CSV table of C-alpha atoms and ligand atoms in Angstrom, one decimal:
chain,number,residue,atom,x,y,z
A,1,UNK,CA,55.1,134.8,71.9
A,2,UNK,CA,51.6,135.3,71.4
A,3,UNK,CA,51.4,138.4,74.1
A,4,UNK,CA,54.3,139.9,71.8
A,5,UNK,CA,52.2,139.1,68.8
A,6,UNK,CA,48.7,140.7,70.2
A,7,UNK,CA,51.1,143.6,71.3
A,8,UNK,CA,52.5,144.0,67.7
A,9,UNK,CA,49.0,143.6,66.2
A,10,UNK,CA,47.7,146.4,68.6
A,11,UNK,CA,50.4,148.8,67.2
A,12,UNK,CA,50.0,148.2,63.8
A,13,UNK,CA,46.2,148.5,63.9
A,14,UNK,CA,47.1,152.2,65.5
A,15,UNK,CA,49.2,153.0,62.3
A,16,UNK,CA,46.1,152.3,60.5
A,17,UNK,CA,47.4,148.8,59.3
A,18,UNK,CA,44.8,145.8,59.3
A,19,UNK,CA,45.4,142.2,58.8
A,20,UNK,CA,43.6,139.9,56.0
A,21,UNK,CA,41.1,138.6,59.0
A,22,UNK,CA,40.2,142.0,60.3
A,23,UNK,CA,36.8,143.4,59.3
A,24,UNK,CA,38.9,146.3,57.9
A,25,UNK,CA,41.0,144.8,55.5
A,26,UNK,CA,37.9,143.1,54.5
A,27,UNK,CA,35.8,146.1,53.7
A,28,UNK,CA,39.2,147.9,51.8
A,29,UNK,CA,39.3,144.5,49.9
A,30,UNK,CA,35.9,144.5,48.6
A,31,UNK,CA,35.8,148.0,47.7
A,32,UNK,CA,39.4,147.7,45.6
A,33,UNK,CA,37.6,144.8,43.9
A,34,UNK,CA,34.5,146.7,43.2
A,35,UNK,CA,36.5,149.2,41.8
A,36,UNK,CA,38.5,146.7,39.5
A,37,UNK,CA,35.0,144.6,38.6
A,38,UNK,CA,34.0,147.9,36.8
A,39,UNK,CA,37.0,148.4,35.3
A,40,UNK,CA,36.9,145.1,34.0
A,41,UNK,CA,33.2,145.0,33.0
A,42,UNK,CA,34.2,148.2,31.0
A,43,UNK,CA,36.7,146.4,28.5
A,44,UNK,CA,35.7,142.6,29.0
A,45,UNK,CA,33.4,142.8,25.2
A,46,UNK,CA,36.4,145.1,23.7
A,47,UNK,CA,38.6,143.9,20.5
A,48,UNK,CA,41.3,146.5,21.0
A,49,UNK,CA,44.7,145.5,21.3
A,50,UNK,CA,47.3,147.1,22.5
A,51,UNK,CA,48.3,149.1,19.7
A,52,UNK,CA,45.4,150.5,19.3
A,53,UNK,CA,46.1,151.9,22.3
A,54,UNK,CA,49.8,153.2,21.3
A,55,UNK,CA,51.9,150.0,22.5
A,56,UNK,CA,53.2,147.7,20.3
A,57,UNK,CA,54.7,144.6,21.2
A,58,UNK,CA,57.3,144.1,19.1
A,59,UNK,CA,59.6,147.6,19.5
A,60,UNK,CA,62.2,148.6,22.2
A,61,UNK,CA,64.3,146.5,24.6
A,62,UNK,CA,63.3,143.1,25.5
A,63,UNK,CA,62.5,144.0,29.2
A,64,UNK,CA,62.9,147.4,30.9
A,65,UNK,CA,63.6,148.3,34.5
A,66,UNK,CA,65.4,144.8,36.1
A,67,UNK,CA,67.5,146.5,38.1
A,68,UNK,CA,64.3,148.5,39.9
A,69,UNK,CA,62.3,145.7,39.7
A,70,UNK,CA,65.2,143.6,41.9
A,71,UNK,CA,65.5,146.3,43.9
A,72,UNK,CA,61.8,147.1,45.2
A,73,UNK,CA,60.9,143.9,44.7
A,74,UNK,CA,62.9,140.6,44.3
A,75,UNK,CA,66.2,141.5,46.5
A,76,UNK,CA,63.2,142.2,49.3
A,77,UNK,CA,65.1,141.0,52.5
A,78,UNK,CA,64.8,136.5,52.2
A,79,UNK,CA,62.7,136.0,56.0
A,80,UNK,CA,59.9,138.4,54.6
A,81,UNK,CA,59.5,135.9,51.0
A,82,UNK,CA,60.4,132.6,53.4
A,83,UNK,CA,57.4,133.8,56.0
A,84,UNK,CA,54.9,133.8,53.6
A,85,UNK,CA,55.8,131.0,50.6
A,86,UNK,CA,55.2,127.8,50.6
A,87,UNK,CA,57.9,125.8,52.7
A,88,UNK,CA,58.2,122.9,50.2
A,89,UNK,CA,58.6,124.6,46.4
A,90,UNK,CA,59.2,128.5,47.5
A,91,UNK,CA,57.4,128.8,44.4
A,92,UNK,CA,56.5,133.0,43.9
A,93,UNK,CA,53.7,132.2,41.4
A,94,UNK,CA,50.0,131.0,41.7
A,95,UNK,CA,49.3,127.7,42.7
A,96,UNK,CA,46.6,125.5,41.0
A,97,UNK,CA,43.4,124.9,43.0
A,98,UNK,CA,41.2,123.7,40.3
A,99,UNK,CA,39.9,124.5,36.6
A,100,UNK,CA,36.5,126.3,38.0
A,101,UNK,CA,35.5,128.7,40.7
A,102,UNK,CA,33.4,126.3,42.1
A,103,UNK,CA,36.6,124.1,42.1
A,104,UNK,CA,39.2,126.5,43.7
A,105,UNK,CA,36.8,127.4,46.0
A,106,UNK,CA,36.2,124.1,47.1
A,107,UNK,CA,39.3,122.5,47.2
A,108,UNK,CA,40.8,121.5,50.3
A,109,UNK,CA,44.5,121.3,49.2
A,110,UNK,CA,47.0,123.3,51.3
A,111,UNK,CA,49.3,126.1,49.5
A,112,UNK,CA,51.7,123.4,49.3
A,113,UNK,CA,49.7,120.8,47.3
A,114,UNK,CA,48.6,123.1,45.1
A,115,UNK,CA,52.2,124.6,44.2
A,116,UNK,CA,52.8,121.2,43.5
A,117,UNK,CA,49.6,121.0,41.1
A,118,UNK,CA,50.8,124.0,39.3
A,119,UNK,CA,53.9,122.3,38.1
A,120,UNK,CA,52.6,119.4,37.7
A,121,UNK,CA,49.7,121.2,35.1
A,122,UNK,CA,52.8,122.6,33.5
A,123,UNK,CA,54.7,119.9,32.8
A,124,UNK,CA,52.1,118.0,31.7
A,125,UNK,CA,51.1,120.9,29.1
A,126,UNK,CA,54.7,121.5,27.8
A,127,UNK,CA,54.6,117.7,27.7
A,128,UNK,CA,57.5,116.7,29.5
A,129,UNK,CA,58.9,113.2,28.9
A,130,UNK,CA,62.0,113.5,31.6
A,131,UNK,CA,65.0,113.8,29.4
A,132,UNK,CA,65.0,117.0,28.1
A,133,UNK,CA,67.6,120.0,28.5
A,134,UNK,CA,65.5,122.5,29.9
A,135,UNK,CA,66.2,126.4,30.1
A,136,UNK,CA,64.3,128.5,33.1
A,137,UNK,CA,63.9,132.2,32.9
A,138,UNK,CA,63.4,133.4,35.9
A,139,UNK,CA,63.9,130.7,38.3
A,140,UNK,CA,62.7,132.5,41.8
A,141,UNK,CA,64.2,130.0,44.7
A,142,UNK,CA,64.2,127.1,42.5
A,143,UNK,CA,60.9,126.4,43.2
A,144,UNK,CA,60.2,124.4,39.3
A,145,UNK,CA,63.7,123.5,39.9
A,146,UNK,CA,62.8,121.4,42.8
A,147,UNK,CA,59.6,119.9,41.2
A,148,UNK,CA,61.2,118.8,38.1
A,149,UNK,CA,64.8,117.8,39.4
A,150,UNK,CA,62.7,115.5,42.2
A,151,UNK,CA,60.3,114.2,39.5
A,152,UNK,CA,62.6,113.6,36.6
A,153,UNK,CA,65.9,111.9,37.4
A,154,UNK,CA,67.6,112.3,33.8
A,155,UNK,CA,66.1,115.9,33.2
A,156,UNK,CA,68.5,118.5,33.0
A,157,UNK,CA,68.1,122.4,33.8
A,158,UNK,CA,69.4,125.3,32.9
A,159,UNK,CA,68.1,128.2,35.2
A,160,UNK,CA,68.8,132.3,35.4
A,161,UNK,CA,68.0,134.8,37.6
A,162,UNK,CA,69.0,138.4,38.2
A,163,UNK,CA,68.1,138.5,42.3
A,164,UNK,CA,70.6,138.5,44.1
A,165,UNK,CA,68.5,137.1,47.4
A,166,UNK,CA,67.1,134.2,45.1
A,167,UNK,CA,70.8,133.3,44.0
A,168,UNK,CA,72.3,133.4,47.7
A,169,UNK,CA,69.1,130.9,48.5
A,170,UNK,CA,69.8,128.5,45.3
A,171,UNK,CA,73.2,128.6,45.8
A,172,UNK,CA,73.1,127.5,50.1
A,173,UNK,CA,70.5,124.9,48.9
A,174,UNK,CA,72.7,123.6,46.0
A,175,UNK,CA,75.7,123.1,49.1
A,176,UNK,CA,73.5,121.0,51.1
A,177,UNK,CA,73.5,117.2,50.4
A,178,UNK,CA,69.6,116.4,51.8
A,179,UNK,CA,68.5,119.4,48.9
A,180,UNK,CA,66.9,118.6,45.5
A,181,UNK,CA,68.4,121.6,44.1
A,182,UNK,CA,72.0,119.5,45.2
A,183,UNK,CA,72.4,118.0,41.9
A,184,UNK,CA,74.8,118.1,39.0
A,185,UNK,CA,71.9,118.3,36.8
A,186,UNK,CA,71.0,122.1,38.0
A,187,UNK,CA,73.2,125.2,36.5
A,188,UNK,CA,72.9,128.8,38.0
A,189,UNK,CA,73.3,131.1,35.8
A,190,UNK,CA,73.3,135.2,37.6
A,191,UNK,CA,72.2,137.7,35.4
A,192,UNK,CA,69.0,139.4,33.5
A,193,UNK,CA,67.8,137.1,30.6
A,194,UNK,CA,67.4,140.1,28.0
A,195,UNK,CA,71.1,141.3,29.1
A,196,UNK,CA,72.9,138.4,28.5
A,197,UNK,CA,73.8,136.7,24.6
A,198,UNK,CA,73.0,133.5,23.9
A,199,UNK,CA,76.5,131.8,24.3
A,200,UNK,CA,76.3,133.6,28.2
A,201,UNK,CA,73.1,131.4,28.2
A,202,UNK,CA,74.3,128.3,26.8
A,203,UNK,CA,74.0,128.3,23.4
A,204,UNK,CA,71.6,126.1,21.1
A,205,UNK,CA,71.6,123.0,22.9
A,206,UNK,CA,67.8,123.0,24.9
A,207,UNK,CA,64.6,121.0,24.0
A,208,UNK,CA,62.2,123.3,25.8
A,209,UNK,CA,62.1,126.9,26.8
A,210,UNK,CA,60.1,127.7,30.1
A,211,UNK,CA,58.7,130.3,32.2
A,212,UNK,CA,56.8,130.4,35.4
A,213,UNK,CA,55.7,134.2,36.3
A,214,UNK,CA,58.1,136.2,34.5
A,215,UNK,CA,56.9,137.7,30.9
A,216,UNK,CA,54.9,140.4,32.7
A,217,UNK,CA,57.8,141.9,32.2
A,218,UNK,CA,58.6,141.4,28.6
A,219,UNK,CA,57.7,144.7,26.2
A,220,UNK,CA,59.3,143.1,22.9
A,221,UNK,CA,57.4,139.7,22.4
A,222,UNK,CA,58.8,139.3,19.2
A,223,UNK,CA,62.5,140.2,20.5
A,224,UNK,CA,62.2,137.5,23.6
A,225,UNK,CA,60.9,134.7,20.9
A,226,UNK,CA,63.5,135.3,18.8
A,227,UNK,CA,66.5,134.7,21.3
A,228,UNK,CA,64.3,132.0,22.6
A,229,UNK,CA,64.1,130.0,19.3
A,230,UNK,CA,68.3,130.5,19.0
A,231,UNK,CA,68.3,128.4,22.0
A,232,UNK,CA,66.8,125.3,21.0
A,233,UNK,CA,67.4,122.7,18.9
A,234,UNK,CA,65.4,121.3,16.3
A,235,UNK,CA,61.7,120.1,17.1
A,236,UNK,CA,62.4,122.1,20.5
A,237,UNK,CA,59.2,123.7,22.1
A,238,UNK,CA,58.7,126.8,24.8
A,239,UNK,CA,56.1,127.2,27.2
A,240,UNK,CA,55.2,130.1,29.3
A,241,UNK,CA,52.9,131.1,32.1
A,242,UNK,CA,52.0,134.7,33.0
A,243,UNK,CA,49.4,136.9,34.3
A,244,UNK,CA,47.0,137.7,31.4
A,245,UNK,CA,43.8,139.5,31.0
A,246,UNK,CA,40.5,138.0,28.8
A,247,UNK,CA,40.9,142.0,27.0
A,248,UNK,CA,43.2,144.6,27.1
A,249,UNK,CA,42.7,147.2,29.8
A,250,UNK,CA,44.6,150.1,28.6
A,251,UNK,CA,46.0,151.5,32.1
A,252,UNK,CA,47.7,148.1,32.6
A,253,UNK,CA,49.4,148.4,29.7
A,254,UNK,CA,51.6,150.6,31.2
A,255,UNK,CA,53.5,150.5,34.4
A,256,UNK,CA,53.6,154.4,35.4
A,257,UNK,CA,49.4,154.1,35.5
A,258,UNK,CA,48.9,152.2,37.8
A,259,UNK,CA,49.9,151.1,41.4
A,260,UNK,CA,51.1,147.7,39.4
A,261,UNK,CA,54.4,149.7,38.7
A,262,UNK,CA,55.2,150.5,42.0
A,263,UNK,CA,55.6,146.7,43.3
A,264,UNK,CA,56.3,145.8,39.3
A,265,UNK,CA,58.7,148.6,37.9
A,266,UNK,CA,58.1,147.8,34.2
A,267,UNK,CA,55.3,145.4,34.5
A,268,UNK,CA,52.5,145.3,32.3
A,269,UNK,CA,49.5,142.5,31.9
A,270,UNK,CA,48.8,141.7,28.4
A,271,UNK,CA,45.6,140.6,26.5
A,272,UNK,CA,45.5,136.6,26.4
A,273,UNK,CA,46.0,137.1,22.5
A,274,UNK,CA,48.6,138.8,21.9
A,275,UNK,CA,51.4,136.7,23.0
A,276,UNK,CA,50.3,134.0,20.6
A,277,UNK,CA,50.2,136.5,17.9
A,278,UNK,CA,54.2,136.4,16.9
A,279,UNK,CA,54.4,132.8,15.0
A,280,UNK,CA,57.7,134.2,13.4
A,281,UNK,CA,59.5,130.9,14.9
A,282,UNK,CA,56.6,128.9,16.2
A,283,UNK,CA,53.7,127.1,15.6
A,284,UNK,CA,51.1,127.5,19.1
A,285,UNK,CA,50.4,124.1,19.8
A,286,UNK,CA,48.0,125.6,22.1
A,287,UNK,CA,47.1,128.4,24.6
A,288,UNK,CA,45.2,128.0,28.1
A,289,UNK,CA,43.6,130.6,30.8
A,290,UNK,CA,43.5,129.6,33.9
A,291,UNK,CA,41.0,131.1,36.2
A,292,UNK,CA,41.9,133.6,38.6
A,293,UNK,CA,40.6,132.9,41.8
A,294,UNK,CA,43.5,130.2,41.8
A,295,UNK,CA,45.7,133.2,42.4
A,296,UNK,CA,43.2,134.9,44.2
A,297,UNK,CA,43.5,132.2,47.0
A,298,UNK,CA,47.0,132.0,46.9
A,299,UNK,CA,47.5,135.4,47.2
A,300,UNK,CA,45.0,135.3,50.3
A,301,UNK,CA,47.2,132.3,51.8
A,302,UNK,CA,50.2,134.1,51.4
A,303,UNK,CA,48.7,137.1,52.7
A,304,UNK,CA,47.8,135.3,56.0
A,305,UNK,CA,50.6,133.8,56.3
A,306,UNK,CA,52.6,137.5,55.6
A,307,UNK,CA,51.0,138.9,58.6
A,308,UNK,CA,51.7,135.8,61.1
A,309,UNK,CA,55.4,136.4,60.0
A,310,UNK,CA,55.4,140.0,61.0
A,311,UNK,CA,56.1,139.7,64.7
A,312,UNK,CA,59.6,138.2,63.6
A,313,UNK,CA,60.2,140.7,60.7
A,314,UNK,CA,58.9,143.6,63.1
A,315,UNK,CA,61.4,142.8,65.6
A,316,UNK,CA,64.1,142.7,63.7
A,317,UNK,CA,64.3,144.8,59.9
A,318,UNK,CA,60.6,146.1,59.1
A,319,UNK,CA,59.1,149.3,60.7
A,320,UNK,CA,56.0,150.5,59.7
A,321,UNK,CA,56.2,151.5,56.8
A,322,UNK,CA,57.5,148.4,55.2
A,323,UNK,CA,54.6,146.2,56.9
A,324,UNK,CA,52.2,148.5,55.5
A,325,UNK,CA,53.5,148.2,52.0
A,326,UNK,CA,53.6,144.9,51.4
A,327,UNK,CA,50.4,144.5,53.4
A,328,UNK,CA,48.6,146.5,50.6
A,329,UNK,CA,50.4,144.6,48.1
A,330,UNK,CA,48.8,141.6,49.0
A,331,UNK,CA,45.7,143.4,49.0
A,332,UNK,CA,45.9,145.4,46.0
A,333,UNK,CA,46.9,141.8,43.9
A,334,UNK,CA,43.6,139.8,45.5
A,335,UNK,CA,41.4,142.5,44.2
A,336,UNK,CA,42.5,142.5,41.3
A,337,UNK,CA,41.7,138.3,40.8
A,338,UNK,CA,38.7,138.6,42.8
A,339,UNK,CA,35.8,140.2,40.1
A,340,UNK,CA,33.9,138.0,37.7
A,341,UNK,CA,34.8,134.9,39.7
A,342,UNK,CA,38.5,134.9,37.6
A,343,UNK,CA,37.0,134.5,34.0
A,344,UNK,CA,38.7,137.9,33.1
A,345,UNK,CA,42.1,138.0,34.8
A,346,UNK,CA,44.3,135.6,35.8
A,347,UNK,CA,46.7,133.8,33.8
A,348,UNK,CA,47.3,132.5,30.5
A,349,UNK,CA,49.7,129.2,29.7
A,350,UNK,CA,51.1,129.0,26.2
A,351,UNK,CA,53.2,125.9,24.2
A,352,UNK,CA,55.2,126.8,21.0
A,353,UNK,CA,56.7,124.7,18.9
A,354,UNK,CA,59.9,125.6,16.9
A,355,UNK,CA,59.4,125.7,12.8
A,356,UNK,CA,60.7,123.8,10.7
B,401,SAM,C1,57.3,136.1,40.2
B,401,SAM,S1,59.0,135.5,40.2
B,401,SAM,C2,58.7,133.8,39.7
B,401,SAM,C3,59.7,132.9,40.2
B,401,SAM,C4,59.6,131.4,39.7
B,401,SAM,N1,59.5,131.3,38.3
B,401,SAM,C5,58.4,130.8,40.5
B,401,SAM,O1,57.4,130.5,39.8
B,401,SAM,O2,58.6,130.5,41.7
B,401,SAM,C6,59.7,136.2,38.8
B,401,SAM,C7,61.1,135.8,38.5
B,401,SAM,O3,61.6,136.4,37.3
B,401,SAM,C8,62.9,136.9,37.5
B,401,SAM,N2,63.2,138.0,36.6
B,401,SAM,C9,62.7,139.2,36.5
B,401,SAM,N3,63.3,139.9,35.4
B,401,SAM,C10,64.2,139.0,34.9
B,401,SAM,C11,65.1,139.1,33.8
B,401,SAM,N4,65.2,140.2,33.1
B,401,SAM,N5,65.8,138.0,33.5
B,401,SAM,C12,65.7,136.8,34.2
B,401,SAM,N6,64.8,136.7,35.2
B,401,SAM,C13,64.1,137.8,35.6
B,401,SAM,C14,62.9,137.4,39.0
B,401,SAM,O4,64.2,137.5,39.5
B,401,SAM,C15,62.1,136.2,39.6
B,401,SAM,O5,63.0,135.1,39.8
């Protein structure tokens, strides 16, 4: 195997494609995140927001683009997510290293712990007592599914995706007896969160809300808050994580700008504030930013782990190509965590309680 690995390796770095440990990659890496420092350092002391820029937040469809964004993205073939996740939550979302540079940098937690830290922040933060009826947008592989299923043995969850790769994978897990995600207490619902009405997603019967790496994608804050608040019942709360920046940066406000669109189709990263802007239903109970770097390590984990997958993936599905593009988006995402040790991008957590 490895002979077939240092072959592959030798290939690849004759296409021009490098792996995270090659002096290479390294150089591209820093210069990407030179070019993103100055970018940042440009808007960090701005007080724009993003209409001032000509996009509003509460206009249009919910979410734009699913479909593209399941089909350059999500419905990516299951062995290239499964080489590079971590093999106990699957979770496709930052995990939590520590509050400070100093302390992500420090820690010596595996991918694994620190997937588990992230849900564990979260549910502590959305303050989650264990017999709530929970709704998940965007549930990936189950990965918060198999936290809070494990952890909580009256909690019950409610969880939606549009992927057609991640439902196959719940749905196999949810047949096997030994699985977490095996549990009369887990629903599966298939379909786009902003495409479906609220009866489709159960009606008004959930005490909390939650996403985990999803509203990137949402253009009409107000919109999504509203359906949110018909789904819960009184006293009910929502919280949501998602990539943020300290201050708007105008060319991430918009997909077609950036390379962000091309792995993202309708992505965007909003300004820390805006989100808890739209109290039309809720009260924040509060907002956090968590630094970057904790991203930026688990994007550089995953990344290593990506390219020690390929000799599998190579031999069967990806050619060149392929290896190169997701290689780059490993890349392109690190640099853009790495400047001003994380205090200016990474991602914010909100909790919102319902009025009234
Ligand atoms: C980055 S992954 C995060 C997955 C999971 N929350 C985790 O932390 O492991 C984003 C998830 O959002 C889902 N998603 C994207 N657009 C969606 C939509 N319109 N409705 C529901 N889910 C959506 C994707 O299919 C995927 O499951």
């Amino acid at each position: 195997m490895i002979g077939v690995e240092t072959d592959i390796v030798a290939r690849l770095h004759q296409e021009g494609i490098f792996g995270p440990e090659t002096s290479e990659m390294r150089l591209y890496e820093r210069r990407l995140t030179r070019f993103f420092e100055r970018e940042y350092v440009r808007y960090k002391d701005s007080t724009s927001v993003p209409r001032d820029y000509g996009v509003a937040t509460d206009e249009g469809p919910v979410m734009e683009e699913t479909e593209a964004l399941m089909e350059q993205h999500y419905d990516e073939q299951q062995d290239f997510f499964s080489g590079f996740l971590d093999t106990q939550y699957r979770a496709y979302s930052m995990a939590y290293y520590g509050e400070s540079p100093e302390d992500v940098r420090n820690s010596t937690a595996t991918l694994e712990q620190a997937q588990e830290a992230k849900f564990a922040l979260i549910a502590e933060r959305a303050g989650i007592r264990g017999d709530e009826k929970v709704f998940n947008i965007g549930c990936g592989f189950g990965s918060l599914e198999t936290y809070l299923l494990k952890q909580y043995p009256e909690l019950e969850i409610v969880s939606i995706t549009p992927s057609k790769v991640q439902l196959a994978h719940i749905r196999g897990r949810m047949q096997d007896p030994s699985d977490p995600l095996c549990s009369d207490r887990l629903t599966l619902i298939e379909g786009a969160f902003d495409q479906l009405d609220v009866n489709a997603l159960g009606g008004r019967q959930y005490n909390l809300v939650i996403s985990v790496a999803v509203f990137e994608q949402v253009i009409n804050m107000r919109a999504v808050l509203e359906k949110i608040a018909s789904l819960l019942l009184p006293g009910g709360r929502t919280f949501h994580h998602f990539i943020t920046s300290q201050a708007a940066i105008p060319q991430f406000l918009n997909p077609d700008k950036t390379r962000i669109g091309l792995y993202f189709p309708g992505g965007r990263v909003w300004p820390h504030a805006e989100f808890a802007g739209y109290t039309d239903h809720f009260d924040t109970c509060e907002t956090w930013f968590v630094n970057g770097l904790n991203y930026w390590r688990t994007l550089d984990e995953w990344h290593r782990r990506y390219w020690h997958s390929l000799p599998a993936l190579y031999q069967t599905t990806f050619d060149h190509e392929q290896i190169a593009h997701w290689n780059n988006y490993f890349s392109l995402c690190k640099a853009m965590f790495a400047p001003m040790d994380g205090h200016f991008y990474g991602n914010s957590h909100y909790l919102f309680k319902l009025k009234g």
